[in-house]
mmCIF file of C-alpha atoms in Angstrom:
data_model
loop_
_atom_site.group_PDB
_atom_site.id
_atom_site.type_symbol
_atom_site.label_atom_id
_atom_site.label_comp_id
_atom_site.label_asym_id
_atom_site.label_seq_id
_atom_site.Cartn_x
_atom_site.Cartn_y
_atom_site.Cartn_z
ATOM 1 C CA VAL A 24 -89.308 -42.687 16.680
ATOM 2 C CA SER A 25 -88.041 -39.872 18.901
ATOM 3 C CA SER A 26 -85.510 -38.244 16.578
ATOM 4 C CA LEU A 27 -83.770 -38.348 13.219
ATOM 5 C CA SER A 28 -80.329 -36.788 12.920
ATOM 6 C CA VAL A 29 -77.826 -36.133 10.156
ATOM 7 C CA THR A 30 -74.132 -36.134 11.052
ATOM 8 C CA ALA A 31 -70.863 -35.155 9.392
ATOM 9 C CA GLY A 32 -67.364 -34.965 10.794
ATOM 10 C CA LEU A 33 -63.898 -36.481 10.986
ATOM 11 C CA ILE A 34 -62.851 -40.064 11.621
ATOM 12 C CA ASN A 35 -59.392 -41.007 12.870
ATOM 13 C CA ASP A 36 -58.193 -44.610 12.935
ATOM 14 C CA ARG A 37 -54.963 -45.482 14.729
ATOM 15 C CA TYR A 38 -53.557 -48.758 13.431
ATOM 16 C CA MET A 39 -51.571 -51.143 15.602
ATOM 17 C CA LYS A 40 -49.474 -51.799 12.508
ATOM 18 C CA MET A 41 -49.201 -49.785 9.303
ATOM 19 C CA ASP A 42 -46.112 -50.428 7.183
ATOM 20 C CA LEU A 43 -45.229 -51.521 3.666
ATOM 21 C CA GLU A 44 -46.055 -55.145 4.515
ATOM 22 C CA THR A 45 -49.556 -54.046 5.526
ATOM 23 C CA MET A 46 -49.894 -52.032 2.315
ATOM 24 C CA ARG A 47 -49.049 -55.175 0.351
ATOM 25 C CA GLU A 48 -51.718 -57.107 2.260
ATOM 26 C CA LEU A 49 -54.245 -54.424 1.277
ATOM 27 C CA THR A 50 -53.377 -54.674 -2.445
ATOM 28 C CA SER A 51 -54.910 -57.258 -4.790
ATOM 29 C CA ASN A 52 -51.563 -57.806 -6.540
ATOM 30 C CA PRO A 53 -48.823 -56.988 -3.975
ATOM 31 C CA ALA A 54 -46.028 -57.302 -6.558
ATOM 32 C CA LEU A 55 -47.263 -54.085 -8.190
ATOM 33 C CA LEU A 56 -45.984 -52.151 -5.173
ATOM 34 C CA ASP A 57 -42.381 -53.280 -5.683
ATOM 35 C CA ARG A 58 -40.044 -50.279 -5.824
ATOM 36 C CA ASN A 59 -36.296 -49.816 -5.391
ATOM 37 C CA LEU A 60 -36.005 -48.413 -1.857
ATOM 38 C CA ASP A 61 -32.201 -48.526 -1.538
ATOM 39 C CA GLY A 62 -31.013 -45.401 0.288
ATOM 40 C CA TYR A 63 -34.542 -44.440 1.384
ATOM 41 C CA THR A 64 -35.605 -43.741 4.960
ATOM 42 C CA GLU A 65 -38.947 -45.162 6.089
ATOM 43 C CA GLN A 66 -41.506 -42.897 7.778
ATOM 44 C CA LEU A 67 -44.478 -44.638 9.366
ATOM 45 C CA ASN A 68 -47.749 -42.991 10.365
ATOM 46 C CA ARG A 69 -50.226 -45.172 12.239
ATOM 47 C CA ASN A 70 -52.932 -42.480 12.212
ATOM 48 C CA SER A 71 -55.361 -42.219 9.311
ATOM 49 C CA THR A 72 -57.819 -39.313 9.237
ATOM 50 C CA GLY A 73 -60.769 -38.872 6.886
ATOM 51 C CA ILE A 74 -64.402 -37.833 6.708
ATOM 52 C CA LYS A 75 -67.531 -39.582 7.947
ATOM 53 C CA MET A 76 -71.176 -38.763 7.232
ATOM 54 C CA GLY A 77 -74.517 -40.437 7.707
ATOM 55 C CA ALA A 78 -77.804 -40.487 9.603
ATOM 56 C CA ASN A 79 -79.137 -41.792 12.929
ATOM 57 C CA LEU A 80 -82.604 -42.942 13.989
ATOM 58 C CA SER A 81 -83.273 -42.836 17.753
ATOM 59 C CA LEU A 82 -85.931 -44.601 19.822
ATOM 60 C CA ARG A 83 -86.353 -43.053 23.257
ATOM 61 C CA SER A 84 -87.974 -44.704 26.275
ATOM 62 C CA ALA A 85 -91.002 -42.927 27.761
ATOM 63 C CA SER A 86 -89.745 -43.562 31.312
ATOM 64 C CA GLN A 87 -86.567 -42.369 33.001
ATOM 65 C CA THR A 88 -84.079 -44.249 35.138
ATOM 66 C CA ALA A 89 -84.125 -43.952 38.929
ATOM 67 C CA LYS A 90 -81.551 -41.146 38.689
ATOM 68 C CA GLY A 91 -83.489 -39.210 36.066
ATOM 69 C CA PHE A 92 -81.627 -40.210 32.910
ATOM 70 C CA ASP A 93 -83.420 -40.598 29.588
ATOM 71 C CA ARG A 94 -82.712 -43.841 27.729
ATOM 72 C CA GLU A 95 -82.558 -44.291 23.991
ATOM 73 C CA ILE A 96 -81.480 -46.825 21.414
ATOM 74 C CA ARG A 97 -79.861 -45.370 18.320
ATOM 75 C CA PHE A 98 -79.340 -46.919 14.894
ATOM 76 C CA GLY A 99 -77.267 -45.371 12.124
ATOM 77 C CA ALA A 100 -75.843 -45.843 8.646
ATOM 78 C CA PHE A 101 -72.623 -44.135 7.578
ATOM 79 C CA TYR A 102 -70.137 -43.612 4.770
ATOM 80 C CA SER A 103 -66.493 -42.815 5.532
ATOM 81 C CA THR A 104 -63.250 -42.442 3.639
ATOM 82 C CA ARG A 105 -59.622 -42.214 4.778
ATOM 83 C CA GLU A 106 -56.079 -42.816 3.508
ATOM 84 C CA PRO A 107 -53.436 -44.705 5.524
ATOM 85 C CA ILE A 108 -49.968 -43.658 4.344
ATOM 86 C CA VAL A 109 -46.427 -45.055 4.460
ATOM 87 C CA SER A 110 -43.663 -42.870 3.011
ATOM 88 C CA TYR A 111 -39.997 -43.272 2.046
ATOM 89 C CA ASN A 112 -37.572 -40.383 1.532
ATOM 90 C CA ASN A 113 -34.087 -40.090 0.067
ATOM 91 C CA THR A 114 -32.288 -36.790 0.696
ATOM 92 C CA GLU A 115 -28.812 -37.815 -0.437
ATOM 93 C CA GLY A 116 -27.215 -35.494 -2.970
ATOM 94 C CA ASP A 117 -28.883 -32.483 -4.583
ATOM 95 C CA VAL A 118 -32.141 -34.255 -5.426
ATOM 96 C CA TYR A 119 -34.915 -35.022 -2.957
ATOM 97 C CA ASN A 120 -36.746 -38.260 -3.782
ATOM 98 C CA SER A 121 -39.974 -39.441 -2.189
ATOM 99 C CA ILE A 122 -42.126 -42.555 -2.584
ATOM 100 C CA ILE A 123 -45.499 -42.565 -0.823
ATOM 101 C CA PHE A 124 -47.681 -45.674 -0.529
ATOM 102 C CA CYS A 125 -51.326 -44.878 0.161
ATOM 103 C CA ASN A 126 -54.439 -47.027 0.621
ATOM 104 C CA MET A 127 -57.612 -45.125 -0.325
ATOM 105 C CA VAL A 128 -60.426 -46.585 1.802
ATOM 106 C CA ASN A 129 -64.187 -46.327 1.208
ATOM 107 C CA GLU A 130 -66.390 -47.782 3.953
ATOM 108 C CA ILE A 131 -70.122 -48.309 4.468
ATOM 109 C CA SER A 132 -71.124 -49.163 8.043
ATOM 110 C CA VAL A 133 -74.147 -49.648 10.292
ATOM 111 C CA ASP A 134 -74.100 -48.565 13.939
ATOM 112 C CA GLY A 135 -76.089 -49.302 17.056
ATOM 113 C CA ALA A 136 -75.775 -47.601 20.455
ATOM 114 C CA PHE A 137 -77.450 -47.450 23.860
ATOM 115 C CA ILE A 138 -77.535 -43.864 25.142
ATOM 116 C CA LEU A 139 -78.167 -42.309 28.557
ATOM 117 C CA SER A 140 -78.865 -38.571 28.500
ATOM 118 C CA LYS A 141 -79.841 -35.781 30.845
ATOM 119 C CA ARG A 142 -80.766 -32.139 30.443
ATOM 120 C CA SER A 143 -79.075 -29.431 32.441
ATOM 121 C CA ALA A 144 -81.186 -28.358 35.427
ATOM 122 C CA ARG A 145 -80.179 -24.738 34.902
ATOM 123 C CA PHE A 146 -79.831 -24.576 31.130
ATOM 124 C CA LYS A 147 -82.779 -26.566 29.822
ATOM 125 C CA ARG A 148 -81.728 -26.279 26.193
ATOM 126 C CA PHE A 149 -78.593 -28.346 26.780
ATOM 127 C CA ARG A 150 -78.629 -32.155 26.762
ATOM 128 C CA MET A 151 -75.552 -34.201 27.634
ATOM 129 C CA TYR A 152 -75.265 -37.888 26.872
ATOM 130 C CA ALA A 153 -72.981 -40.922 26.915
ATOM 131 C CA GLY A 154 -73.371 -44.594 26.114
ATOM 132 C CA LEU A 155 -71.964 -47.696 24.487
ATOM 133 C CA GLY A 156 -72.082 -48.513 20.799
ATOM 134 C CA MET A 157 -70.800 -50.844 18.131
ATOM 135 C CA SER A 158 -70.529 -50.765 14.363
ATOM 136 C CA VAL A 159 -69.915 -53.218 11.545
ATOM 137 C CA GLY A 160 -68.838 -52.091 8.113
ATOM 138 C CA SER A 161 -67.269 -53.176 4.864
ATOM 139 C CA THR A 162 -64.813 -51.353 2.657
ATOM 140 C CA TYR A 163 -65.263 -51.398 -1.112
ATOM 141 C CA ASN A 164 -63.516 -50.246 -4.282
ATOM 142 C CA ASN A 165 -60.319 -49.496 -2.368
ATOM 143 C CA LYS A 166 -57.279 -48.293 -4.286
ATOM 144 C CA SER A 167 -53.581 -48.700 -3.553
ATOM 145 C CA VAL A 168 -51.728 -45.622 -4.768
ATOM 146 C CA VAL A 169 -47.989 -45.071 -5.213
ATOM 147 C CA LEU A 170 -46.843 -41.447 -5.513
ATOM 148 C CA THR A 171 -43.269 -40.963 -6.724
ATOM 149 C CA SER A 172 -41.704 -37.491 -6.572
ATOM 150 C CA SER A 173 -38.285 -36.069 -7.352
ATOM 151 C CA TYR A 174 -37.259 -32.469 -6.624
ATOM 152 C CA GLY A 175 -34.055 -30.847 -7.840
ATOM 153 C CA GLU A 176 -32.702 -27.312 -7.719
ATOM 154 C CA GLU A 177 -34.190 -26.378 -11.090
ATOM 155 C CA PRO A 178 -37.908 -26.404 -12.055
ATOM 156 C CA GLU A 179 -37.208 -28.852 -14.875
ATOM 157 C CA ASP A 180 -35.809 -31.287 -12.308
ATOM 158 C CA ILE A 181 -39.231 -31.764 -10.696
ATOM 159 C CA THR A 182 -41.075 -34.982 -11.599
ATOM 160 C CA ASN A 183 -44.228 -36.514 -10.125
ATOM 161 C CA THR A 184 -45.898 -39.801 -11.039
ATOM 162 C CA GLU A 185 -48.971 -41.548 -9.659
ATOM 163 C CA ASP A 186 -49.834 -45.234 -10.057
ATOM 164 C CA ARG A 187 -53.157 -46.715 -8.924
ATOM 165 C CA TYR A 188 -53.898 -50.389 -8.320
ATOM 166 C CA GLN A 189 -56.921 -52.330 -7.132
ATOM 167 C CA GLY A 190 -57.057 -52.802 -3.367
ATOM 168 C CA LYS A 191 -58.627 -55.514 -1.231
ATOM 169 C CA SER A 192 -61.837 -55.010 0.730
ATOM 170 C CA SER A 193 -62.133 -55.585 4.481
ATOM 171 C CA LEU A 194 -64.682 -56.237 7.197
ATOM 172 C CA ILE A 195 -64.315 -53.654 9.971
ATOM 173 C CA SER A 196 -65.897 -53.935 13.423
ATOM 174 C CA ARG A 197 -65.724 -51.355 16.205
ATOM 175 C CA VAL A 198 -66.830 -50.899 19.824
ATOM 176 C CA TYR A 199 -66.977 -47.317 21.065
ATOM 177 C CA ILE A 200 -68.197 -44.897 23.727
ATOM 178 C CA PRO A 201 -70.233 -41.970 22.342
ATOM 179 C CA LEU A 202 -69.940 -38.719 24.315
ATOM 180 C CA GLY A 203 -71.931 -35.690 23.247
ATOM 181 C CA ILE A 204 -73.784 -32.492 23.987
ATOM 182 C CA GLU A 205 -76.813 -31.025 22.201
ATOM 183 C CA TYR A 206 -78.360 -27.574 22.148
ATOM 184 C CA SER A 207 -82.053 -27.177 21.295
ATOM 185 C CA LEU A 208 -82.611 -24.369 18.803
ATOM 186 C CA LEU A 209 -86.351 -25.007 18.534
ATOM 187 C CA LYS A 210 -88.751 -27.558 19.984
ATOM 188 C CA ARG A 211 -87.853 -30.201 17.396
ATOM 189 C CA ILE A 212 -84.524 -28.918 16.083
ATOM 190 C CA ALA A 213 -81.168 -29.299 17.829
ATOM 191 C CA ILE A 214 -77.485 -29.109 16.980
ATOM 192 C CA GLY A 215 -74.726 -30.958 18.751
ATOM 193 C CA VAL A 216 -71.176 -32.244 18.944
ATOM 194 C CA GLU A 217 -70.219 -35.871 19.551
ATOM 195 C CA SER A 218 -66.945 -37.723 20.014
ATOM 196 C CA ASN A 219 -66.587 -41.492 19.727
ATOM 197 C CA ILE A 220 -63.675 -43.210 21.466
ATOM 198 C CA GLY A 221 -63.161 -46.929 21.000
ATOM 199 C CA THR A 222 -61.315 -49.838 19.482
ATOM 200 C CA GLY A 223 -61.797 -51.996 16.423
ATOM 201 C CA MET A 224 -60.599 -54.817 14.190
ATOM 202 C CA GLN A 225 -59.999 -55.015 10.448
ATOM 203 C CA ASN A 226 -60.368 -58.379 8.695
ATOM 204 C CA ILE A 227 -59.069 -58.332 5.129
ATOM 205 C CA TYR A 228 -61.206 -60.615 2.959
ATOM 206 C CA GLY A 229 -58.979 -63.572 2.169
ATOM 207 C CA GLY A 230 -56.127 -62.077 4.206
ATOM 208 C CA LYS A 231 -54.938 -61.100 7.662
ATOM 209 C CA SER A 232 -56.672 -59.403 10.583
ATOM 210 C CA TYR A 233 -55.437 -56.261 12.320
#
C-alpha cells in the first residue's frame, strides 16, 4: 500500500435525456406524478449536481516507466447524492404557479483506476497525474418529489406543497479520465485537486437504460 486518501467534492452528471417521461421511469408508481400541466411551460435541465465523498487505496509500482512516470493502481469506494430536476411554470394572470419534479438520488459506488504520475523537476513537492478509470455503482432509497408553489401579490396568496414518492433504483457504470495535482505538505501528507471527465450509463432496475 503506497497511500490512503480521503476525498470530498462535487459531482455533475449531464443526462442525454431528462424530462417528465424520464421522471416517471424513475418512480415506482408513475401515476403518482400526474398533474394538470395545462398552460404550463416546460423547463428542462440535463445537468444534475451534487456531492461525492469517499476514500481511495493506492498501490504504486516500485519501478518507473521509460520516461520516468510513476505507475499506480487505485481502488476507491464512494457515496454521492444529486437531484435531477424538471420544472413547469405558469405565469399567466396575477399568480405565478410552479410545479417541480425532482428525483433525489443516493448512490454507492466502487472505483478502479490506472494512474501515471510525475513530480515537477523544479518544484519537488508537486505531483501531477492522469490516467483511466471506471466505476460501478447502485442507487438506493431514491425519492421522487413534486414541489408545487403558487405566488400571488399578497402574502396570504403564497402556497407551497411537497409530495414524496418511492423511486426506483438503478445500476450506474462510468468510464472516466482522472486529472489531478498534489502538493506534499509533509513526507506522508499531501493535499490535492482532481477532476474526472467521462461518460456513463444508467440502467433502471426493471426499466430503461440511459
